[in-house]
Amino acid sequence: DAGVTQSPTHLIKTRGQQVTLRCSPISGHKSVSWYQQVLGQGPQFIFQYYEKEERGRGNFPDRFSARQFPNYSSELNVNALLLGDSALYLCASSLVLAGQQETQYFGPGTRLLVL
Amino acid sequence: DAKTTQPNSMESNEEEPVHLPCNHSTISGTDYIHWYRQLPSQGPEYVIHGLTSNVNNRMASLAIAEDRKSSTLILHRATLRDAAVYYCILRDLADYKLSFGAGTTVTVRA
């Protein structure tokens, strides 16, 4: 079975531009989470979507937005890019089971460089 | 979010066991202890998790102190492919997100 896939793998943008990152979850997984990983740090939670609804949001500005489609794939949008948005953006999918700790399965990430 | 403390780095020789400590003195009764690892140029991957009892799987073992204020991830025979950043994460049953710290960078010498 295919794992979590993300596109593009790398991206270069300039300050002020907008970017859209894409994620396809593992087949059967209805939850998608997005994380930002700045070089040298652990990933930081941005959003989680479950059944096309936002389930949670981390401490990120409104420039960051996301959505989940009927096929459970997801997009992360970042507007008005800043140099500090340069990072590895990770997508994770999970199978939500009531009363159980859900394991998150991560994709390889999209590396964004803002110049 | 409950906090965990891990050493910045550890070194090991190939074929030898690796014991990765994690302190979590403020753990609550409903917090599970999760371990993920991140190999170079990859996303994190699940390793193991537990609540109170020690746990084993094909990747590793998790030893949890009786007072639950600390735990140890044990890699029984390190290989070069185990070189990664290992993250110890506390997660409540209702918590949908993972709260990563800086983790421990494990280097395996051939």
mmCIF file of C-alpha atoms in Angstrom, chain A residues 33 35 37 40-45 48 55-57 88 90 99-109, chain B residues 30 32-34 36 38 41-46 49 87 91-102:
data_model
loop_
_atom_site.group_PDB
_atom_site.id
_atom_site.type_symbol
_atom_site.label_atom_id
_atom_site.label_comp_id
_atom_site.label_asym_id
_atom_site.label_seq_id
_atom_site.Cartn_x
_atom_site.Cartn_y
_atom_site.Cartn_z
ATOM 1 C CA SER A 33 -2.505 16.701 10.112
ATOM 2 C CA TYR A 35 3.247 20.163 10.818
ATOM 3 C CA GLN A 37 9.599 21.723 10.959
ATOM 4 C CA GLY A 40 17.177 21.894 13.849
ATOM 5 C CA GLN A 41 13.830 21.726 15.659
ATOM 6 C CA GLY A 42 11.069 19.193 16.113
ATOM 7 C CA PRO A 43 7.879 19.440 14.048
ATOM 8 C CA GLN A 44 5.252 21.925 15.246
ATOM 9 C CA PHE A 45 1.543 21.212 14.840
ATOM 10 C CA GLN A 48 -5.691 18.657 11.863
ATOM 11 C CA ARG A 55 -10.405 19.373 14.390
ATOM 12 C CA GLY A 56 -7.622 21.479 15.825
ATOM 13 C CA ARG A 57 -5.266 24.327 15.118
ATOM 14 C CA LEU A 88 9.903 21.370 5.971
ATOM 15 C CA LEU A 90 4.996 17.534 6.959
ATOM 16 C CA GLY A 99 -11.052 5.251 22.561
ATOM 17 C CA GLN A 100 -7.663 4.513 21.027
ATOM 18 C CA GLN A 101 -4.482 6.459 20.552
ATOM 19 C CA GLU A 102 -4.185 7.070 16.828
ATOM 20 C CA THR A 103 -0.823 6.504 15.215
ATOM 21 C CA GLN A 104 0.148 9.224 12.783
ATOM 22 C CA TYR A 105 1.878 8.213 9.560
ATOM 23 C CA PHE A 106 4.022 10.931 8.052
ATOM 24 C CA GLY A 107 4.874 11.749 4.476
ATOM 25 C CA PRO A 108 8.370 12.791 3.361
ATOM 26 C CA GLY A 109 7.481 16.470 3.516
ATOM 27 C CA THR B 30 -4.119 9.883 31.365
ATOM 28 C CA TYR B 32 0.424 7.968 27.168
ATOM 29 C CA ILE B 33 4.163 7.917 26.413
ATOM 30 C CA HIS B 34 4.843 7.833 22.683
ATOM 31 C CA TYR B 36 8.623 8.562 17.216
ATOM 32 C CA GLN B 38 12.909 10.733 12.254
ATOM 33 C CA SER B 41 15.502 13.389 5.038
ATOM 34 C CA GLN B 42 12.324 11.579 6.063
ATOM 35 C CA GLY B 43 9.172 12.319 8.022
ATOM 36 C CA PRO B 44 8.830 11.002 11.581
ATOM 37 C CA GLU B 45 7.749 7.397 12.075
ATOM 38 C CA TYR B 46 5.996 5.740 14.985
ATOM 39 C CA HIS B 49 3.818 3.752 22.955
ATOM 40 C CA TYR B 87 11.285 11.990 20.092
ATOM 41 C CA ARG B 91 -0.151 12.395 24.659
ATOM 42 C CA ASP B 92 -3.525 12.330 26.394
ATOM 43 C CA LEU B 93 -6.077 9.883 25.002
ATOM 44 C CA ALA B 94 -8.139 12.803 23.724
ATOM 45 C CA ASP B 95 -5.145 14.599 22.226
ATOM 46 C CA TYR B 96 -5.262 14.596 18.446
ATOM 47 C CA LYS B 97 -1.878 16.185 17.886
ATOM 48 C CA LEU B 98 1.742 15.274 18.563
ATOM 49 C CA SER B 99 3.805 17.809 20.524
ATOM 50 C CA PHE B 100 7.422 17.279 19.526
ATOM 51 C CA GLY B 101 10.385 18.550 21.498
ATOM 52 C CA ALA B 102 13.957 18.687 20.211
#
